[in-house]
Amino acid sequence: MTRSMMTSPTTEGRPDVPAQVFEKFLHALEGAGVSAEMVARLRKTLLEDKTYTESVLKAAVLGEESLT
Amino acid sequence: MIRVDSITIKEFRGIRDLTLDFKEKNFAVCGPNGTGKSGVVDALEFALTGSVSRLSGEGSGEISLKQHGPHVDRRNDPDKARVTVKVTIPTLSKTVTVERSLKTPGVAQVMPSDPEVLDALRQVKAHPEIVLSRRELIRYVLAAPGKRADEVRALLHLDQVEQVRRGLQKIANDCEKKLVPLDREVTEAREKLLRAIDLSELTKEKVLVVVNAQRVILGLSAFTDLTETTSLKDGMSTLGLVQPQRIPKVQAIADIRAAREVITEITSDQIATNVAEVTADLSALASDPAVAASVKRETFYTTGMELIEGGACPFCDNSWDLEELKRHVQVKIDHLEEVSRKRTVAEAKITPLIEVLGNMRTAINTLAGFAALATPPVVIDAVREYGTNCGTAVGKLTAFLPLAETITVLTNVRSVPQGVLDAIGDLEKVVAALPEPTKQDAAKEWLTVAQERLEVWRNAVRKQKAAKEQAQRARQVFDIYTATSDTVLAGLYATVEKDFSSLYEESRGTVLRNDCRIQKLQNIFLKEKGRGYQNRSLVTFLR
């Protein structure tokens, strides 16, 4: 079971399913015409900072509007 | 990928001393309940990861590995509780020994301890799915097509994926909730504007007609168009037509009349009936102990229903009638669904009350503005306080919970303080005593008030539009996330399903080939209890 997951995109040679989901999600957002700024913010949050709290996601989705 | 060669378990869980030689192959452990099959899995997981998910996962509360990991006779001597596994790492062509004691679960003695070996073991530790309970396996195999993504998510402990999904969903829901008061604000601003310009509908053509009629009186040019930045007072200041600070008589009379209409409405028999009905509904709900913790309990019962299996309670091991228990829990779930339905009905009945209270707040605050300009002065403290109270009541009725506070608000909702009625009466007298404005003054007042209210309405519409766009964007992001994560996880399901089937078939073959060895193990596990052969567990060590 685990072996098959190893064939998918990995980080450090091991399966990283959340990263696969996040990558596809960001790709789909780009295809849906969502602003490039929002996609960049979400990419930083999900894939670089790996922070998933609601407040951080809100800032990524709404940008400055999250402060209003 | 690693292969487990052998395991030696000492004083761990229910096992005193056991060595199993897996010979790098799939391995099955069979035996009656309570003979230690799960202990073998726990020991393997402990050796490889330093933890036991059954003792540290959701719902395990404060169970301590140090306290509950050692054999009951060695509870005060966790150092004696030790597990040693020998594994082969094919990619490194190395055989490695890993040993841990419950005294220091986080520290493993690894031989050899090269960086590559440690890295391979770290990768194993990073996989929560190395140990799958029978329940997880069964749920996974039986997952309906629409539920497969959920099952993969649960199976792989994809907390991050789920955490992001929940976060995005909450953001979308919160953005949509914000629209409700903004919609109300737009409606109230629109009503107030329509009252000032004496129209029943807000169309550009009709507004142009009434505005130009006033402008002509003042010798101002007529508008041919209205844009979002047009000022109805355009040109007034250059012609020296500044509106003096006094009460605009015509508008004040209309607003006082509107306030009285709201007071009549809020004290009407219809509202009384409405309040009585809602109060009765809420009192009935408040007396139901299930309401206080309805959300938590609904989740608890639903999850509990999914986990009910076997012939005994997993907490106390008392036997239960499975069907009877399921019926019992279902009654509770049905009851909570009924509570939820009643809440929806009560909220629908409260909505008109919220609207009338909102109208009251707007009307009262408008009169307070006029009263501040009155000569002789009108005491408006009570009016201001009532306006604030109406706003608070709107907030509490909208929030719905806690029910006790909502019921208190309903008790007082129809009561308009005498001080407010007196102040409105005083203001009405002051306004009535104002000299009739000249045609020009009336036009100036008309345009001034109309412009103020037009601006309030424009701002409200702008805020509403921005909030709508925000809500649509947040919902779109959530929908895309849900769709893409479901696609990825469903794809994983298909792959895992195929592998699982082949591994299962392979295991069955191994079981048959090693029948003699299994028989020997059964004898080991059967030695303690004379109970019948109740169930079998298949433990597949993932390769």
XYZ file of C-alpha atoms in Angstrom:
611
model
C 0.000 0.000 0.000
C 2.693 2.429 0.979
C 4.861 1.374 -1.888
C 2.421 2.640 -4.480
C 2.267 6.064 -2.849
C 6.005 6.311 -3.193
C 5.564 6.602 -6.954
C 3.795 9.956 -6.681
C 5.684 13.285 -6.440
C 7.683 13.239 -3.281
C 9.759 15.366 -0.976
C 13.022 13.910 0.223
C 12.157 10.642 -1.459
C 8.956 10.086 0.492
C 5.342 10.666 -0.439
C 3.928 14.029 0.458
C 0.241 13.748 -0.284
C -0.671 17.133 1.233
C 1.915 18.780 -1.048
C 0.386 16.988 -4.050
C -3.066 18.222 -3.068
C -1.841 21.773 -2.510
C 0.061 21.839 -5.827
C -3.005 20.680 -7.773
C -5.152 23.161 -5.896
C -2.882 26.079 -6.762
C -2.709 24.950 -10.372
C -6.521 24.778 -10.514
C -6.781 28.256 -9.003
C -4.512 29.636 -11.718
C -6.692 27.953 -14.341
C -9.818 29.455 -12.793
C -8.535 32.999 -13.267
C -7.963 33.712 -9.602
C -5.568 36.635 -9.054
C -1.876 35.769 -9.266
C -1.290 37.604 -5.966
C -3.694 35.326 -4.126
C -2.153 32.205 -5.655
C 1.301 33.442 -4.631
C 0.141 34.100 -1.078
C -1.458 30.665 -0.841
C 1.644 29.014 -2.329
C 3.820 30.651 0.316
C 1.436 29.668 3.102
C 0.779 26.068 2.063
C 4.045 24.966 0.497
C 6.765 27.223 1.888
C 5.662 28.228 5.389
C 3.515 25.093 5.821
C 1.151 26.998 8.074
C -2.499 26.035 7.984
C -4.218 28.079 10.670
C -7.460 29.795 9.785
C -6.083 33.298 10.335
C -3.122 32.663 8.023
C -5.360 31.114 5.354
C -7.731 34.063 5.653
C -4.894 36.512 5.084
C -3.799 34.481 2.049
C -7.288 34.258 0.513
C -8.488 37.782 1.248
C -5.212 39.700 1.302
C -5.554 43.184 2.774
C -9.313 42.736 2.927
C -8.800 40.287 5.782
C -7.866 43.295 7.914
C -11.190 45.023 7.311
C 10.854 0.850 2.204
C 11.950 -1.558 4.902
C 11.314 -5.219 5.619
C 10.889 -6.489 9.122
C 13.023 -9.560 9.844
C 12.193 -10.208 13.478
C 10.899 -8.654 16.675
C 11.645 -9.305 20.323
C 9.146 -7.979 22.835
C 9.759 -7.895 26.571
C 7.327 -6.757 29.274
C 5.376 -4.685 26.756
C 1.575 -4.316 26.895
C 0.245 -7.833 27.599
C 3.382 -9.625 26.403
C 6.057 -10.873 28.847
C 8.618 -12.269 26.428
C 8.065 -13.036 22.775
C 10.279 -13.313 19.729
C 8.804 -13.611 16.244
C 10.828 -14.313 13.145
C 9.066 -12.736 10.166
C 11.701 -13.775 7.668
C 11.059 -10.537 5.722
C 7.693 -11.859 4.576
C 4.063 -10.973 5.112
C 2.955 -12.276 8.417
C -0.377 -13.092 10.019
C -1.118 -13.281 13.720
C -4.297 -15.135 14.665
C -5.864 -15.736 18.020
C -8.821 -15.151 20.327
C -9.638 -11.751 21.753
C -7.319 -10.505 24.483
C -4.388 -12.779 23.714
C -2.045 -9.985 22.622
C -2.291 -9.752 18.829
C -2.592 -5.969 18.951
C 0.327 -5.894 21.391
C 2.571 -7.241 18.630
C 1.478 -4.433 16.306
C 1.871 -1.855 19.090
C 5.384 -3.147 19.800
C 6.390 -2.918 16.153
C 5.032 0.606 15.879
C 6.723 1.577 19.137
C 10.101 0.280 18.036
C 9.936 2.100 14.723
C 8.348 5.366 15.841
C 8.608 5.698 19.620
C 4.864 5.964 19.992
C 1.758 3.798 19.965
C -1.054 5.390 18.021
C -3.694 3.457 19.962
C -2.461 5.175 23.136
C -1.888 8.607 21.732
C -4.495 9.117 19.038
C -7.717 11.034 19.115
C -9.943 10.041 21.998
C -7.167 8.518 24.119
C -7.274 11.450 26.535
C -4.459 11.501 29.062
C -3.327 7.906 28.628
C 0.416 7.842 29.133
C 2.679 5.560 27.137
C 5.066 5.221 30.072
C 2.268 4.258 32.446
C 0.212 2.071 30.160
C 2.877 0.693 27.835
C 4.684 -1.685 30.223
C 3.256 -5.043 31.179
C 0.988 -4.632 34.197
C 3.572 -6.339 36.424
C 6.281 -3.909 35.264
C 4.306 -0.677 35.405
C 6.826 0.903 37.780
C 9.819 -0.296 35.831
C 9.401 1.004 32.258
C 13.057 0.319 31.455
C 12.281 -3.395 31.479
C 9.654 -2.865 28.774
C 11.727 -3.148 25.628
C 11.194 -3.897 21.982
C 13.905 -4.822 19.533
C 13.288 -5.135 15.816
C 15.624 -6.235 13.135
C 14.830 -4.728 9.732
C 16.328 -4.887 6.283
C 16.578 -1.757 4.170
C 16.821 -3.111 0.607
C 17.853 0.194 -0.957
C 20.878 0.342 1.352
C 21.405 -3.447 1.429
C 21.677 -3.212 5.179
C 20.216 -5.011 8.129
C 19.552 -2.720 11.062
C 18.628 -3.326 14.692
C 16.400 -0.814 16.451
C 15.799 -1.029 20.179
C 13.677 1.150 22.433
C 12.608 1.036 26.057
C 9.509 2.647 27.485
C 11.676 4.555 29.935
C 12.859 6.780 27.078
C 10.416 6.234 24.181
C 11.922 9.058 22.135
C 15.408 7.534 22.095
C 16.154 4.579 19.814
C 19.373 2.590 19.823
C 20.087 1.994 16.160
C 22.832 -0.280 14.900
C 24.403 0.617 12.561
C 23.497 4.262 12.874
C 24.732 5.719 9.559
C 23.001 8.907 8.368
C 21.333 6.949 5.503
C 19.929 4.426 7.946
C 18.649 7.116 10.290
C 17.091 8.911 7.337
C 15.310 5.741 6.201
C 13.937 5.250 9.728
C 12.853 8.890 9.850
C 10.855 8.310 6.684
C 9.129 5.331 8.270
C 8.300 7.421 11.322
C 6.791 10.088 9.080
C 4.127 7.615 7.954
C 1.237 7.277 10.359
C -0.306 4.669 8.073
C 2.343 2.073 8.906
C -0.153 0.762 11.424
C -3.732 0.362 10.301
C -6.373 -0.894 12.676
C -8.851 -3.523 11.586
C -11.509 -0.825 11.681
C -9.489 1.370 9.332
C -8.936 -1.488 6.926
C -12.603 -2.446 6.894
C -13.766 1.137 6.475
C -11.368 1.599 3.628
C -12.340 -1.578 1.795
C -16.063 -0.905 2.208
C -15.929 2.803 1.295
C -18.688 3.841 -1.101
C -17.442 5.674 -4.231
C -18.555 9.084 -2.914
C -16.760 8.550 0.387
C -13.449 7.277 -0.885
C -11.628 10.595 -0.726
C -12.724 10.953 2.904
C -11.544 7.455 3.723
C -8.147 8.009 2.120
C -7.850 11.236 4.079
C -8.643 9.435 7.343
C -6.506 6.418 6.482
C -3.404 8.457 5.716
C -4.062 10.802 8.644
C -3.988 13.717 6.225
C -4.658 16.238 8.939
C -3.087 19.073 6.977
C -5.364 18.502 3.995
C -8.371 18.400 6.268
C -7.234 21.382 8.336
C -6.917 23.505 5.199
C -10.323 22.302 3.974
C -11.958 23.234 7.288
C -10.165 26.600 7.338
C -11.220 27.508 3.794
C -14.774 26.390 4.485
C -14.976 28.552 7.609
C -13.587 31.566 5.753
C -16.207 31.116 3.003
C -19.018 30.670 5.539
C -17.910 33.683 7.588
C -17.755 35.873 4.474
C -21.302 34.845 3.570
C -22.526 35.507 7.112
C -21.154 39.045 6.918
C -23.521 39.736 4.020
C -26.656 39.472 6.168
C -26.194 42.692 8.212
C -24.847 44.493 5.125
C -27.945 43.543 3.131
C -30.033 44.904 6.003
C -27.970 48.109 6.070
C -28.588 48.651 2.350
C -32.329 48.068 2.757
C -32.556 50.510 5.661
C -30.511 53.172 3.851
C -32.667 52.738 0.760
C -35.897 53.121 2.743
C -34.588 56.265 4.380
C -33.533 57.757 1.053
C -36.872 56.943 -0.568
C -38.642 58.651 2.323
C -36.504 61.792 1.905
C -37.175 62.083 -1.831
C -40.758 60.867 -1.522
C -40.482 58.017 -4.018
C -41.564 54.422 -3.806
C -38.853 53.017 -6.042
C -35.275 53.969 -6.760
C -34.814 54.320 -10.517
C -32.506 56.795 -12.213
C -35.315 58.286 -14.278
C -37.606 58.907 -11.311
C -34.816 60.290 -9.140
C -33.765 62.667 -11.937
C -37.312 63.997 -12.205
C -37.715 64.800 -8.485
C -34.140 66.090 -8.056
C -34.350 68.385 -11.078
C -37.678 69.736 -9.843
C -35.918 70.942 -6.665
C -32.851 72.208 -8.504
C -34.956 74.319 -10.870
C -36.498 76.081 -7.860
C -32.978 77.094 -6.792
C -31.946 78.174 -10.286
C -29.494 75.267 -10.560
C -28.914 73.418 -13.826
C -30.873 70.215 -14.285
C -29.009 66.926 -14.411
C -29.199 64.827 -17.565
C -27.617 61.847 -15.877
C -26.808 60.517 -12.422
C -23.533 58.737 -11.813
C -22.168 57.144 -8.666
C -20.345 60.395 -7.839
C -23.043 62.931 -8.695
C -23.813 65.324 -5.848
C -27.459 66.399 -5.765
C -26.267 69.676 -4.211
C -23.887 70.398 -7.083
C -23.667 74.157 -7.575
C -25.429 75.068 -4.303
C -22.349 76.391 -2.532
C -21.192 78.560 -5.465
C -24.587 80.252 -5.525
C -24.398 80.913 -1.783
C -27.220 78.434 -1.163
C -25.636 76.781 1.903
C -28.154 74.990 4.060
C -28.334 76.549 7.548
C -28.070 74.195 10.551
C -31.747 73.724 11.324
C -34.288 70.952 11.274
C -35.617 70.324 7.750
C -39.300 70.510 8.537
C -40.721 68.416 5.718
C -38.232 65.566 6.148
C -38.491 65.674 9.929
C -42.268 65.318 9.756
C -41.896 62.371 7.370
C -39.299 60.732 9.614
C -41.344 61.235 12.778
C -44.299 59.672 10.975
C -42.086 56.746 9.911
C -40.832 56.286 13.495
C -44.386 56.232 14.797
C -45.293 53.635 12.177
C -42.448 51.415 13.388
C -43.561 51.884 16.994
C -47.090 50.918 15.963
C -45.727 47.854 14.198
C -43.501 46.737 17.070
C -46.323 47.068 19.584
C -48.893 45.450 17.273
C -50.862 42.282 18.007
C -49.128 40.588 15.109
C -45.699 41.148 16.633
C -47.074 40.144 20.043
C -48.250 36.847 18.564
C -44.943 36.373 16.806
C -42.961 37.067 20.002
C -45.161 34.713 22.021
C -44.714 31.919 19.493
C -40.954 32.311 19.270
C -40.596 32.627 23.051
C -42.535 29.394 23.529
C -40.411 27.628 20.903
C -37.180 28.838 22.468
C -38.290 28.003 26.002
C -39.042 24.466 24.859
C -35.644 24.249 23.201
C -33.887 25.705 26.253
C -35.436 23.046 28.494
C -33.914 20.328 26.321
C -30.472 19.466 27.734
C -29.396 18.222 24.313
C -29.428 21.771 22.929
C -26.564 23.147 25.006
C -24.039 20.779 23.497
C -25.943 19.835 20.372
C -23.103 20.365 17.925
C -20.546 18.413 19.945
C -22.978 15.658 20.785
C -24.206 15.221 17.260
C -20.601 14.652 16.144
C -20.001 12.347 19.107
C -23.046 10.202 18.426
C -22.437 10.051 14.698
C -18.793 9.057 15.173
C -19.779 6.602 17.904
C -22.299 5.009 15.564
C -19.574 4.473 12.974
C -17.271 2.896 15.542
C -19.763 0.489 17.091
C -18.604 -2.985 16.243
C -17.983 -6.297 17.901
C -19.897 -7.708 20.802
C -18.509 -5.580 23.624
C -17.799 -2.009 24.647
C -14.166 -1.110 23.853
C -13.981 0.920 27.107
C -15.352 -1.494 29.719
C -15.581 -4.755 27.714
C -19.157 -5.282 28.880
C -21.072 -7.101 26.204
C -23.848 -5.282 24.397
C -26.674 -6.003 22.026
C -25.291 -4.483 18.858
C -28.617 -3.845 17.133
C -30.243 -2.501 20.276
C -27.307 -0.142 20.875
C -27.449 1.131 17.315
C -31.167 1.781 17.663
C -30.518 3.624 20.955
C -27.849 5.895 19.465
C -29.942 6.491 16.338
C -32.776 7.794 18.531
C -30.348 10.341 20.000
C -29.108 11.384 16.564
C -32.686 11.734 15.327
C -33.474 13.848 18.373
C -30.600 16.217 17.655
C -31.690 16.491 14.039
C -35.115 17.422 15.348
C -33.508 20.062 17.594
C -31.654 21.433 14.577
C -34.903 21.589 12.574
C -36.654 23.424 15.433
C -33.817 25.944 15.568
C -34.226 26.660 11.853
C -37.966 27.205 12.339
C -37.387 29.523 15.327
C -34.750 31.534 13.435
C -37.182 32.025 10.556
C -39.762 33.382 13.007
C -37.194 35.738 14.557
C -36.186 37.279 11.215
C -39.169 39.717 10.997
C -38.449 40.823 14.564
C -34.857 41.567 13.643
C -36.050 43.602 10.672
C -38.511 45.674 12.685
C -35.910 46.286 15.399
C -33.419 47.371 12.736
C -35.983 49.786 11.307
C -36.624 51.081 14.805
C -32.918 51.669 15.404
C -32.615 53.606 12.137
C -35.749 55.673 12.791
C -34.755 56.469 16.362
C -31.219 57.481 15.429
C -32.588 59.791 12.710
C -34.885 61.500 15.198
C -31.987 61.848 17.644
C -30.145 63.784 14.915
C -33.087 66.184 14.502
C -33.546 66.513 18.247
C -29.940 67.682 18.606
C -30.840 70.718 16.445
C -34.112 71.496 18.225
C -34.898 74.817 19.879
C -35.987 74.649 22.619
C -33.790 71.596 23.251
C -35.386 68.155 23.419
C -34.005 65.716 25.993
C -32.855 62.821 23.874
C -30.854 60.640 26.292
C -33.645 58.085 26.439
C -33.912 58.119 22.635
C -30.212 57.530 22.137
C -30.195 54.740 24.745
C -33.177 53.065 23.122
C -31.502 53.255 19.702
C -28.425 51.562 21.161
C -30.565 48.923 22.847
C -32.333 48.183 19.567
C -28.933 47.615 17.936
C -27.865 45.284 20.759
C -31.138 43.380 20.479
C -30.614 42.917 16.737
C -27.164 41.453 17.476
C -28.431 39.054 20.127
C -31.402 37.854 18.097
C -29.120 37.308 15.097
C -26.649 35.328 17.233
C -29.547 33.157 18.533
C -27.388 31.541 21.226
C -27.276 31.610 24.200
C -30.991 30.955 24.286
C -31.481 32.555 27.715
C -30.278 35.918 26.367
C -32.421 35.616 23.239
C -35.478 34.907 25.387
C -34.700 37.954 27.579
C -34.462 40.156 24.478
C -37.798 38.810 23.242
C -39.399 39.557 26.600
C -38.526 43.246 26.241
C -38.666 43.642 22.478
C -42.150 45.213 22.336
C -41.566 47.616 25.177
C -40.875 51.170 23.972
C -39.795 53.275 26.987
C -42.111 56.114 27.942
C -39.113 58.480 27.858
C -38.725 57.718 24.130
C -42.400 58.339 23.414
C -42.234 61.603 25.391
C -39.116 62.764 23.509
C -40.728 61.986 20.161
C -43.791 63.967 21.268
C -41.595 66.908 22.282
C -39.706 66.800 18.997
C -42.948 66.658 17.079
C -44.116 69.849 18.828
C -40.841 71.632 18.061
C -41.032 70.616 14.399
C -44.685 71.605 14.129
C -43.802 75.034 15.559
C -41.119 75.618 12.943
C -42.120 78.297 10.414
C -43.091 76.899 7.060
C -39.999 77.147 4.882
C -40.043 79.210 1.763
C -40.143 77.264 -1.480
C -36.391 77.920 -1.873
C -35.525 76.865 1.698
C -37.613 73.736 1.296
C -35.723 72.889 -1.901
C -32.361 73.461 -0.185
C -33.390 71.242 2.725
C -34.708 68.622 0.334
C -31.481 68.458 -1.679
C -29.298 68.529 1.443
C -31.096 65.666 3.186
C -31.450 63.716 -0.068
C -27.708 64.036 -0.743
C -26.800 62.900 2.807
C -29.009 59.847 2.527
C -27.932 59.107 -1.029
C -24.328 59.037 0.196
C -25.193 56.709 3.083
C -26.980 54.388 0.654
C -24.092 54.529 -1.851
C -21.599 53.618 0.891
C -23.782 50.776 2.072
C -24.081 49.452 -1.497
C -20.303 49.725 -2.003
C -19.647 47.785 1.203
C -22.224 45.194 0.223
C -20.733 44.805 -3.252
C -17.205 44.393 -1.889
C -18.408 41.853 0.663
C -20.293 39.928 -2.042
C -17.191 39.759 -4.218
C -15.156 38.647 -1.216
C -17.707 35.955 -0.353
C -17.820 34.709 -3.951
C -14.033 34.557 -4.086
C -13.771 32.698 -0.774
C -16.456 30.227 -1.875
C -14.744 29.709 -5.224
C -11.430 28.964 -3.480
C -13.117 26.481 -1.156
C -14.977 24.768 -4.003
C -11.792 24.450 -6.052
C -9.908 23.083 -3.053
C -12.607 20.521 -2.342
C -12.756 19.410 -5.976
C -8.984 19.120 -6.430
C -8.320 17.392 -3.102
C -11.127 14.928 -3.806
C -9.643 14.204 -7.227
C -6.143 13.630 -5.823
C -7.376 11.467 -2.962
C -9.774 9.490 -5.133
C -6.860 8.849 -7.508
C -4.830 7.607 -4.568
C -7.702 5.363 -3.601
C -7.647 3.664 -6.975
C -3.900 3.048 -6.690
C -4.097 1.908 -3.100
C -7.079 -0.322 -3.826
C -5.115 -2.131 -6.522
C -2.078 -2.564 -4.298
C -4.154 -3.558 -1.333
C -5.870 -6.293 -3.325
C -2.584 -7.719 -4.573
C -1.008 -7.555 -1.116
C -4.082 -9.181 0.387
C -3.956 -12.007 -2.138
C -0.243 -12.395 -1.504
C -0.853 -12.489 2.243
C -3.490 -15.153 1.866
C -1.036 -17.214 -0.113
C 1.579 -16.736 2.582
C -0.921 -17.689 5.258
C -1.700 -20.929 3.476
C 1.961 -21.698 2.875
C 2.822 -21.023 6.497
C -0.155 -22.808 7.950
C 2.014 -24.835 10.284
C 3.682 -21.718 11.630
C 0.325 -20.053 12.280
C -0.895 -23.106 14.115
C 2.140 -22.822 16.352
C 1.371 -19.156 17.060
C -2.243 -19.938 17.825
C -1.028 -22.327 20.467
C 1.053 -19.526 22.009
C -1.899 -17.129 22.110
C -4.440 -19.679 23.221
C -2.480 -20.686 26.276
C -3.888 -17.959 28.558
C -7.625 -18.087 27.998
C -9.992 -20.869 27.252
C -12.390 -18.734 25.297
C -13.578 -19.868 21.922
C -12.099 -18.733 18.660
C -13.940 -15.417 18.319
C -12.242 -13.464 15.615
C -9.182 -13.155 13.503
C -7.010 -10.214 12.719
C -4.815 -9.941 9.726
C -1.823 -7.764 10.340
C -0.154 -6.726 7.140
C 3.223 -5.214 7.663
C 3.480 -2.781 4.848
C 6.483 -3.231 2.675
